[in-house]
Amino acid sequence: QVQLVESGGGMVQPGGSLRLSCEVSRVTSSSIYYAIGWFRQAPGLEREGISCISMLDGRTFYADSVKGRFTVSREDSRNTDNLEWNTVSLQMDDLKPDDTATYYCAALFTDYASLDPNKYDSWGQGTHVTVSS
């Protein structure tokens, strides 16, 4: 009952910036989610939790690998018919080649906030980021 769609990926030079967006739609009669997390996965590596934002109070959390460079934010929710919409953005600055990965957003239903991908149930399809000169 929750769908997530990421956008904003692309190619950028080291030191550059990108802004990813996660559009979340939820049928208003379905279960609510407590947080939206951002994750990334590079080829051959495990999925890494990099940031999340609580939908209850807006508190944000970051992995050490992105702290100080990435900023997660959310817009006010909006409703159309029987759907609730939320947009969560990830501003990525001072990008490095090691940031190259497919980036995913996901919804957390069972906890206040977490960077553990195993706790998330609903996932977007991902958007790819390449940092290269």
mmCIF file of the C-alpha atoms, coordinates in Angstrom:
data_MODEL
# 
_entry.id   MODEL 
# 
loop_
_atom_site.group_PDB 
_atom_site.id 
_atom_site.type_symbol 
_atom_site.label_atom_id 
_atom_site.label_alt_id 
_atom_site.label_comp_id 
_atom_site.label_asym_id 
_atom_site.label_entity_id 
_atom_site.label_seq_id 
_atom_site.pdbx_PDB_ins_code 
_atom_site.Cartn_x 
_atom_site.Cartn_y 
_atom_site.Cartn_z 
_atom_site.occupancy 
_atom_site.B_iso_or_equiv 
_atom_site.pdbx_formal_charge 
_atom_site.auth_seq_id 
_atom_site.auth_comp_id 
_atom_site.auth_asym_id 
_atom_site.auth_atom_id 
_atom_site.pdbx_PDB_model_num 
ATOM 1   C CA . GLN A 1 1   ? 0.000  0.000  0.000   1.00 0.00 ? 1   GLN A CA 1 
ATOM 2   C CA . VAL A 1 2   ? 3.096  2.198  -0.017  1.00 0.00 ? 2   VAL A CA 1 
ATOM 3   C CA . GLN A 1 3   ? 4.990  2.976  -3.189  1.00 0.00 ? 3   GLN A CA 1 
ATOM 4   C CA . LEU A 1 4   ? 8.304  4.770  -3.449  1.00 0.00 ? 4   LEU A CA 1 
ATOM 5   C CA . VAL A 1 5   ? 9.894  6.259  -6.544  1.00 0.00 ? 5   VAL A CA 1 
ATOM 6   C CA . GLU A 1 6   ? 13.414 7.679  -6.575  1.00 0.00 ? 6   GLU A CA 1 
ATOM 7   C CA . SER A 1 7   ? 14.702 10.242 -9.043  1.00 0.00 ? 7   SER A CA 1 
ATOM 8   C CA . GLY A 1 8   ? 17.634 12.584 -9.529  1.00 0.00 ? 8   GLY A CA 1 
ATOM 9   C CA . GLY A 1 9   ? 20.512 10.225 -10.134 1.00 0.00 ? 9   GLY A CA 1 
ATOM 10  C CA . GLY A 1 10  ? 23.140 10.836 -12.772 1.00 0.00 ? 10  GLY A CA 1 
ATOM 11  C CA . MET A 1 11  ? 26.809 11.395 -13.371 1.00 0.00 ? 11  MET A CA 1 
ATOM 12  C CA . VAL A 1 12  ? 28.802 14.082 -11.614 1.00 0.00 ? 12  VAL A CA 1 
ATOM 13  C CA . GLN A 1 13  ? 32.451 14.972 -11.172 1.00 0.00 ? 13  GLN A CA 1 
ATOM 14  C CA . PRO A 1 14  ? 34.196 14.582 -7.805  1.00 0.00 ? 14  PRO A CA 1 
ATOM 15  C CA . GLY A 1 15  ? 33.357 17.516 -5.566  1.00 0.00 ? 15  GLY A CA 1 
ATOM 16  C CA . GLY A 1 16  ? 30.044 18.032 -7.305  1.00 0.00 ? 16  GLY A CA 1 
ATOM 17  C CA . SER A 1 17  ? 26.486 17.807 -5.991  1.00 0.00 ? 17  SER A CA 1 
ATOM 18  C CA . LEU A 1 18  ? 23.288 15.934 -6.751  1.00 0.00 ? 18  LEU A CA 1 
ATOM 19  C CA . ARG A 1 19  ? 19.845 16.030 -5.202  1.00 0.00 ? 19  ARG A CA 1 
ATOM 20  C CA . LEU A 1 20  ? 17.848 12.816 -5.034  1.00 0.00 ? 20  LEU A CA 1 
ATOM 21  C CA . SER A 1 21  ? 14.113 12.748 -4.427  1.00 0.00 ? 21  SER A CA 1 
ATOM 22  C CA . CYS A 1 22  ? 11.889 9.996  -3.084  1.00 0.00 ? 22  CYS A CA 1 
ATOM 23  C CA . GLU A 1 23  ? 8.197  10.340 -3.836  1.00 0.00 ? 23  GLU A CA 1 
ATOM 24  C CA . VAL A 1 24  ? 6.162  8.249  -1.390  1.00 0.00 ? 24  VAL A CA 1 
ATOM 25  C CA . SER A 1 25  ? 2.503  7.469  -1.872  1.00 0.00 ? 25  SER A CA 1 
ATOM 26  C CA . ARG A 1 26  ? 0.395  5.655  0.704   1.00 0.00 ? 26  ARG A CA 1 
ATOM 27  C CA . VAL A 1 27  ? -3.224 4.618  0.665   1.00 0.00 ? 27  VAL A CA 1 
ATOM 28  C CA . THR A 1 28  ? -4.598 6.513  3.643   1.00 0.00 ? 28  THR A CA 1 
ATOM 29  C CA . SER A 1 29  ? -6.376 3.448  5.030   1.00 0.00 ? 29  SER A CA 1 
ATOM 30  C CA . SER A 1 30  ? -3.145 1.425  5.100   1.00 0.00 ? 30  SER A CA 1 
ATOM 31  C CA . SER A 1 31  ? -0.395 1.195  7.727   1.00 0.00 ? 31  SER A CA 1 
ATOM 32  C CA . ILE A 1 32  ? 1.616  4.322  8.406   1.00 0.00 ? 32  ILE A CA 1 
ATOM 33  C CA . TYR A 1 33  ? 5.378  4.417  8.169   1.00 0.00 ? 33  TYR A CA 1 
ATOM 34  C CA . TYR A 1 34  ? 7.563  6.062  10.783  1.00 0.00 ? 34  TYR A CA 1 
ATOM 35  C CA . ALA A 1 35  ? 10.656 6.898  8.778   1.00 0.00 ? 35  ALA A CA 1 
ATOM 36  C CA . ILE A 1 36  ? 12.093 7.059  5.291   1.00 0.00 ? 36  ILE A CA 1 
ATOM 37  C CA . GLY A 1 37  ? 15.601 5.770  4.852   1.00 0.00 ? 37  GLY A CA 1 
ATOM 38  C CA . TRP A 1 38  ? 18.170 6.215  2.127   1.00 0.00 ? 38  TRP A CA 1 
ATOM 39  C CA . PHE A 1 39  ? 20.433 3.352  1.193   1.00 0.00 ? 39  PHE A CA 1 
ATOM 40  C CA . ARG A 1 40  ? 23.013 2.639  -1.445  1.00 0.00 ? 40  ARG A CA 1 
ATOM 41  C CA . GLN A 1 41  ? 24.561 -0.413 -2.966  1.00 0.00 ? 41  GLN A CA 1 
ATOM 42  C CA . ALA A 1 42  ? 27.680 -0.588 -5.079  1.00 0.00 ? 42  ALA A CA 1 
ATOM 43  C CA . PRO A 1 43  ? 28.503 -3.654 -7.195  1.00 0.00 ? 43  PRO A CA 1 
ATOM 44  C CA . GLY A 1 44  ? 29.833 -6.480 -5.056  1.00 0.00 ? 44  GLY A CA 1 
ATOM 45  C CA . LEU A 1 45  ? 29.026 -4.726 -1.788  1.00 0.00 ? 45  LEU A CA 1 
ATOM 46  C CA . GLU A 1 46  ? 26.208 -5.016 0.720   1.00 0.00 ? 46  GLU A CA 1 
ATOM 47  C CA . ARG A 1 47  ? 23.441 -2.462 0.866   1.00 0.00 ? 47  ARG A CA 1 
ATOM 48  C CA . GLU A 1 48  ? 24.466 0.393  3.160   1.00 0.00 ? 48  GLU A CA 1 
ATOM 49  C CA . GLY A 1 49  ? 22.149 2.595  5.175   1.00 0.00 ? 49  GLY A CA 1 
ATOM 50  C CA . ILE A 1 50  ? 23.290 6.189  4.807   1.00 0.00 ? 50  ILE A CA 1 
ATOM 51  C CA . SER A 1 51  ? 20.503 8.377  6.157   1.00 0.00 ? 51  SER A CA 1 
ATOM 52  C CA . CYS A 1 52  ? 16.987 8.392  7.475   1.00 0.00 ? 52  CYS A CA 1 
ATOM 53  C CA . ILE A 1 53  ? 14.438 10.920 8.608   1.00 0.00 ? 53  ILE A CA 1 
ATOM 54  C CA . SER A 1 54  ? 11.678 10.411 11.119  1.00 0.00 ? 54  SER A CA 1 
ATOM 55  C CA . MET A 1 55  ? 8.257  11.222 9.735   1.00 0.00 ? 55  MET A CA 1 
ATOM 56  C CA . LEU A 1 56  ? 7.080  11.810 13.320  1.00 0.00 ? 56  LEU A CA 1 
ATOM 57  C CA . ASP A 1 57  ? 9.379  14.658 14.319  1.00 0.00 ? 57  ASP A CA 1 
ATOM 58  C CA . GLY A 1 58  ? 11.769 15.248 11.415  1.00 0.00 ? 58  GLY A CA 1 
ATOM 59  C CA . ARG A 1 59  ? 14.858 14.088 13.279  1.00 0.00 ? 59  ARG A CA 1 
ATOM 60  C CA . THR A 1 60  ? 17.630 13.011 10.923  1.00 0.00 ? 60  THR A CA 1 
ATOM 61  C CA . PHE A 1 61  ? 20.331 10.368 11.115  1.00 0.00 ? 61  PHE A CA 1 
ATOM 62  C CA . TYR A 1 62  ? 23.449 9.790  9.038   1.00 0.00 ? 62  TYR A CA 1 
ATOM 63  C CA . ALA A 1 63  ? 26.104 7.169  8.538   1.00 0.00 ? 63  ALA A CA 1 
ATOM 64  C CA . ASP A 1 64  ? 29.647 8.329  9.246   1.00 0.00 ? 64  ASP A CA 1 
ATOM 65  C CA . SER A 1 65  ? 30.518 7.863  5.585   1.00 0.00 ? 65  SER A CA 1 
ATOM 66  C CA . VAL A 1 66  ? 28.201 10.714 4.534   1.00 0.00 ? 66  VAL A CA 1 
ATOM 67  C CA . LYS A 1 67  ? 27.896 12.867 7.660   1.00 0.00 ? 67  LYS A CA 1 
ATOM 68  C CA . GLY A 1 68  ? 28.616 16.495 6.883   1.00 0.00 ? 68  GLY A CA 1 
ATOM 69  C CA . ARG A 1 69  ? 28.195 15.983 3.135   1.00 0.00 ? 69  ARG A CA 1 
ATOM 70  C CA . PHE A 1 70  ? 24.635 14.664 2.740   1.00 0.00 ? 70  PHE A CA 1 
ATOM 71  C CA . THR A 1 71  ? 21.448 16.268 4.042   1.00 0.00 ? 71  THR A CA 1 
ATOM 72  C CA . VAL A 1 72  ? 18.055 14.585 4.202   1.00 0.00 ? 72  VAL A CA 1 
ATOM 73  C CA . SER A 1 73  ? 14.868 16.611 4.327   1.00 0.00 ? 73  SER A CA 1 
ATOM 74  C CA . ARG A 1 74  ? 11.143 16.220 3.863   1.00 0.00 ? 74  ARG A CA 1 
ATOM 75  C CA . GLU A 1 75  ? 8.331  18.354 2.561   1.00 0.00 ? 75  GLU A CA 1 
ATOM 76  C CA . ASP A 1 76  ? 4.925  18.707 4.158   1.00 0.00 ? 76  ASP A CA 1 
ATOM 77  C CA . SER A 1 77  ? 2.635  15.822 3.277   1.00 0.00 ? 77  SER A CA 1 
ATOM 78  C CA . ARG A 1 78  ? -0.278 16.339 0.919   1.00 0.00 ? 78  ARG A CA 1 
ATOM 79  C CA . ASN A 1 79  ? -3.404 14.353 0.185   1.00 0.00 ? 79  ASN A CA 1 
ATOM 80  C CA . THR A 1 80  ? -5.275 13.570 -3.012  1.00 0.00 ? 80  THR A CA 1 
ATOM 81  C CA . ASP A 1 81  ? -8.406 11.420 -2.953  1.00 0.00 ? 81  ASP A CA 1 
ATOM 82  C CA . ASN A 1 82  ? -7.393 8.408  -0.832  1.00 0.00 ? 82  ASN A CA 1 
ATOM 83  C CA . LEU A 1 83  ? -3.646 8.866  -1.153  1.00 0.00 ? 83  LEU A CA 1 
ATOM 84  C CA . GLU A 1 84  ? -1.112 10.559 1.098   1.00 0.00 ? 84  GLU A CA 1 
ATOM 85  C CA . TRP A 1 85  ? 1.988  11.885 -0.609  1.00 0.00 ? 85  TRP A CA 1 
ATOM 86  C CA . ASN A 1 86  ? 5.358  12.698 0.880   1.00 0.00 ? 86  ASN A CA 1 
ATOM 87  C CA . THR A 1 87  ? 8.585  13.824 -0.724  1.00 0.00 ? 87  THR A CA 1 
ATOM 88  C CA . VAL A 1 88  ? 11.902 13.128 0.948   1.00 0.00 ? 88  VAL A CA 1 
ATOM 89  C CA . SER A 1 89  ? 15.068 14.556 -0.563  1.00 0.00 ? 89  SER A CA 1 
ATOM 90  C CA . LEU A 1 90  ? 18.725 13.725 -0.162  1.00 0.00 ? 90  LEU A CA 1 
ATOM 91  C CA . GLN A 1 91  ? 21.093 16.576 -0.971  1.00 0.00 ? 91  GLN A CA 1 
ATOM 92  C CA . MET A 1 92  ? 24.521 15.160 -1.711  1.00 0.00 ? 92  MET A CA 1 
ATOM 93  C CA . ASP A 1 93  ? 27.472 17.554 -1.718  1.00 0.00 ? 93  ASP A CA 1 
ATOM 94  C CA . ASP A 1 94  ? 31.225 17.084 -2.106  1.00 0.00 ? 94  ASP A CA 1 
ATOM 95  C CA . LEU A 1 95  ? 30.638 13.795 -3.851  1.00 0.00 ? 95  LEU A CA 1 
ATOM 96  C CA . LYS A 1 96  ? 33.465 11.301 -4.074  1.00 0.00 ? 96  LYS A CA 1 
ATOM 97  C CA . PRO A 1 97  ? 34.093 8.357  -6.407  1.00 0.00 ? 97  PRO A CA 1 
ATOM 98  C CA . ASP A 1 98  ? 33.285 6.027  -3.476  1.00 0.00 ? 98  ASP A CA 1 
ATOM 99  C CA . ASP A 1 99  ? 29.749 7.445  -3.492  1.00 0.00 ? 99  ASP A CA 1 
ATOM 100 C CA . THR A 1 100 ? 29.123 5.723  -6.820  1.00 0.00 ? 100 THR A CA 1 
ATOM 101 C CA . ALA A 1 101 ? 26.227 3.325  -6.272  1.00 0.00 ? 101 ALA A CA 1 
ATOM 102 C CA . THR A 1 102 ? 22.565 2.704  -6.845  1.00 0.00 ? 102 THR A CA 1 
ATOM 103 C CA . TYR A 1 103 ? 20.598 4.706  -4.292  1.00 0.00 ? 103 TYR A CA 1 
ATOM 104 C CA . TYR A 1 104 ? 17.322 3.498  -2.822  1.00 0.00 ? 104 TYR A CA 1 
ATOM 105 C CA . CYS A 1 105 ? 14.719 4.932  -0.489  1.00 0.00 ? 105 CYS A CA 1 
ATOM 106 C CA . ALA A 1 106 ? 12.574 2.743  1.720   1.00 0.00 ? 106 ALA A CA 1 
ATOM 107 C CA . ALA A 1 107 ? 9.792  3.016  4.299   1.00 0.00 ? 107 ALA A CA 1 
ATOM 108 C CA . LEU A 1 108 ? 10.106 1.879  7.911   1.00 0.00 ? 108 LEU A CA 1 
ATOM 109 C CA . PHE A 1 109 ? 6.962  0.590  9.616   1.00 0.00 ? 109 PHE A CA 1 
ATOM 110 C CA . THR A 1 110 ? 8.249  -1.087 12.766  1.00 0.00 ? 110 THR A CA 1 
ATOM 111 C CA . ASP A 1 111 ? 10.650 1.349  14.414  1.00 0.00 ? 111 ASP A CA 1 
ATOM 112 C CA . TYR A 1 112 ? 11.166 5.054  15.079  1.00 0.00 ? 112 TYR A CA 1 
ATOM 113 C CA . ALA A 1 113 ? 14.243 5.235  12.831  1.00 0.00 ? 113 ALA A CA 1 
ATOM 114 C CA . SER A 1 114 ? 17.018 2.959  11.664  1.00 0.00 ? 114 SER A CA 1 
ATOM 115 C CA . LEU A 1 115 ? 19.869 2.653  9.180   1.00 0.00 ? 115 LEU A CA 1 
ATOM 116 C CA . ASP A 1 116 ? 19.509 -1.132 9.101   1.00 0.00 ? 116 ASP A CA 1 
ATOM 117 C CA . PRO A 1 117 ? 18.110 -2.098 5.688   1.00 0.00 ? 117 PRO A CA 1 
ATOM 118 C CA . ASN A 1 118 ? 16.732 -5.348 7.114   1.00 0.00 ? 118 ASN A CA 1 
ATOM 119 C CA . LYS A 1 119 ? 14.160 -3.357 9.093   1.00 0.00 ? 119 LYS A CA 1 
ATOM 120 C CA . TYR A 1 120 ? 12.614 -1.744 6.012   1.00 0.00 ? 120 TYR A CA 1 
ATOM 121 C CA . ASP A 1 121 ? 9.734  -3.298 4.135   1.00 0.00 ? 121 ASP A CA 1 
ATOM 122 C CA . SER A 1 122 ? 8.875  -1.165 1.130   1.00 0.00 ? 122 SER A CA 1 
ATOM 123 C CA . TRP A 1 123 ? 11.533 -0.119 -1.367  1.00 0.00 ? 123 TRP A CA 1 
ATOM 124 C CA . GLY A 1 124 ? 11.816 2.010  -4.458  1.00 0.00 ? 124 GLY A CA 1 
ATOM 125 C CA . GLN A 1 125 ? 13.415 0.800  -7.665  1.00 0.00 ? 125 GLN A CA 1 
ATOM 126 C CA . GLY A 1 126 ? 16.614 2.801  -7.182  1.00 0.00 ? 126 GLY A CA 1 
ATOM 127 C CA . THR A 1 127 ? 18.433 5.567  -9.020  1.00 0.00 ? 127 THR A CA 1 
ATOM 128 C CA . HIS A 1 128 ? 22.050 5.344  -10.067 1.00 0.00 ? 128 HIS A CA 1 
ATOM 129 C CA . VAL A 1 129 ? 24.756 7.823  -9.130  1.00 0.00 ? 129 VAL A CA 1 
ATOM 130 C CA . THR A 1 130 ? 28.166 7.853  -10.768 1.00 0.00 ? 130 THR A CA 1 
ATOM 131 C CA . VAL A 1 131 ? 30.943 10.082 -9.470  1.00 0.00 ? 131 VAL A CA 1 
ATOM 132 C CA . SER A 1 132 ? 33.793 10.190 -11.919 1.00 0.00 ? 132 SER A CA 1 
ATOM 133 C CA . SER A 1 133 ? 36.124 12.612 -13.626 1.00 0.00 ? 133 SER A CA 1 
# 
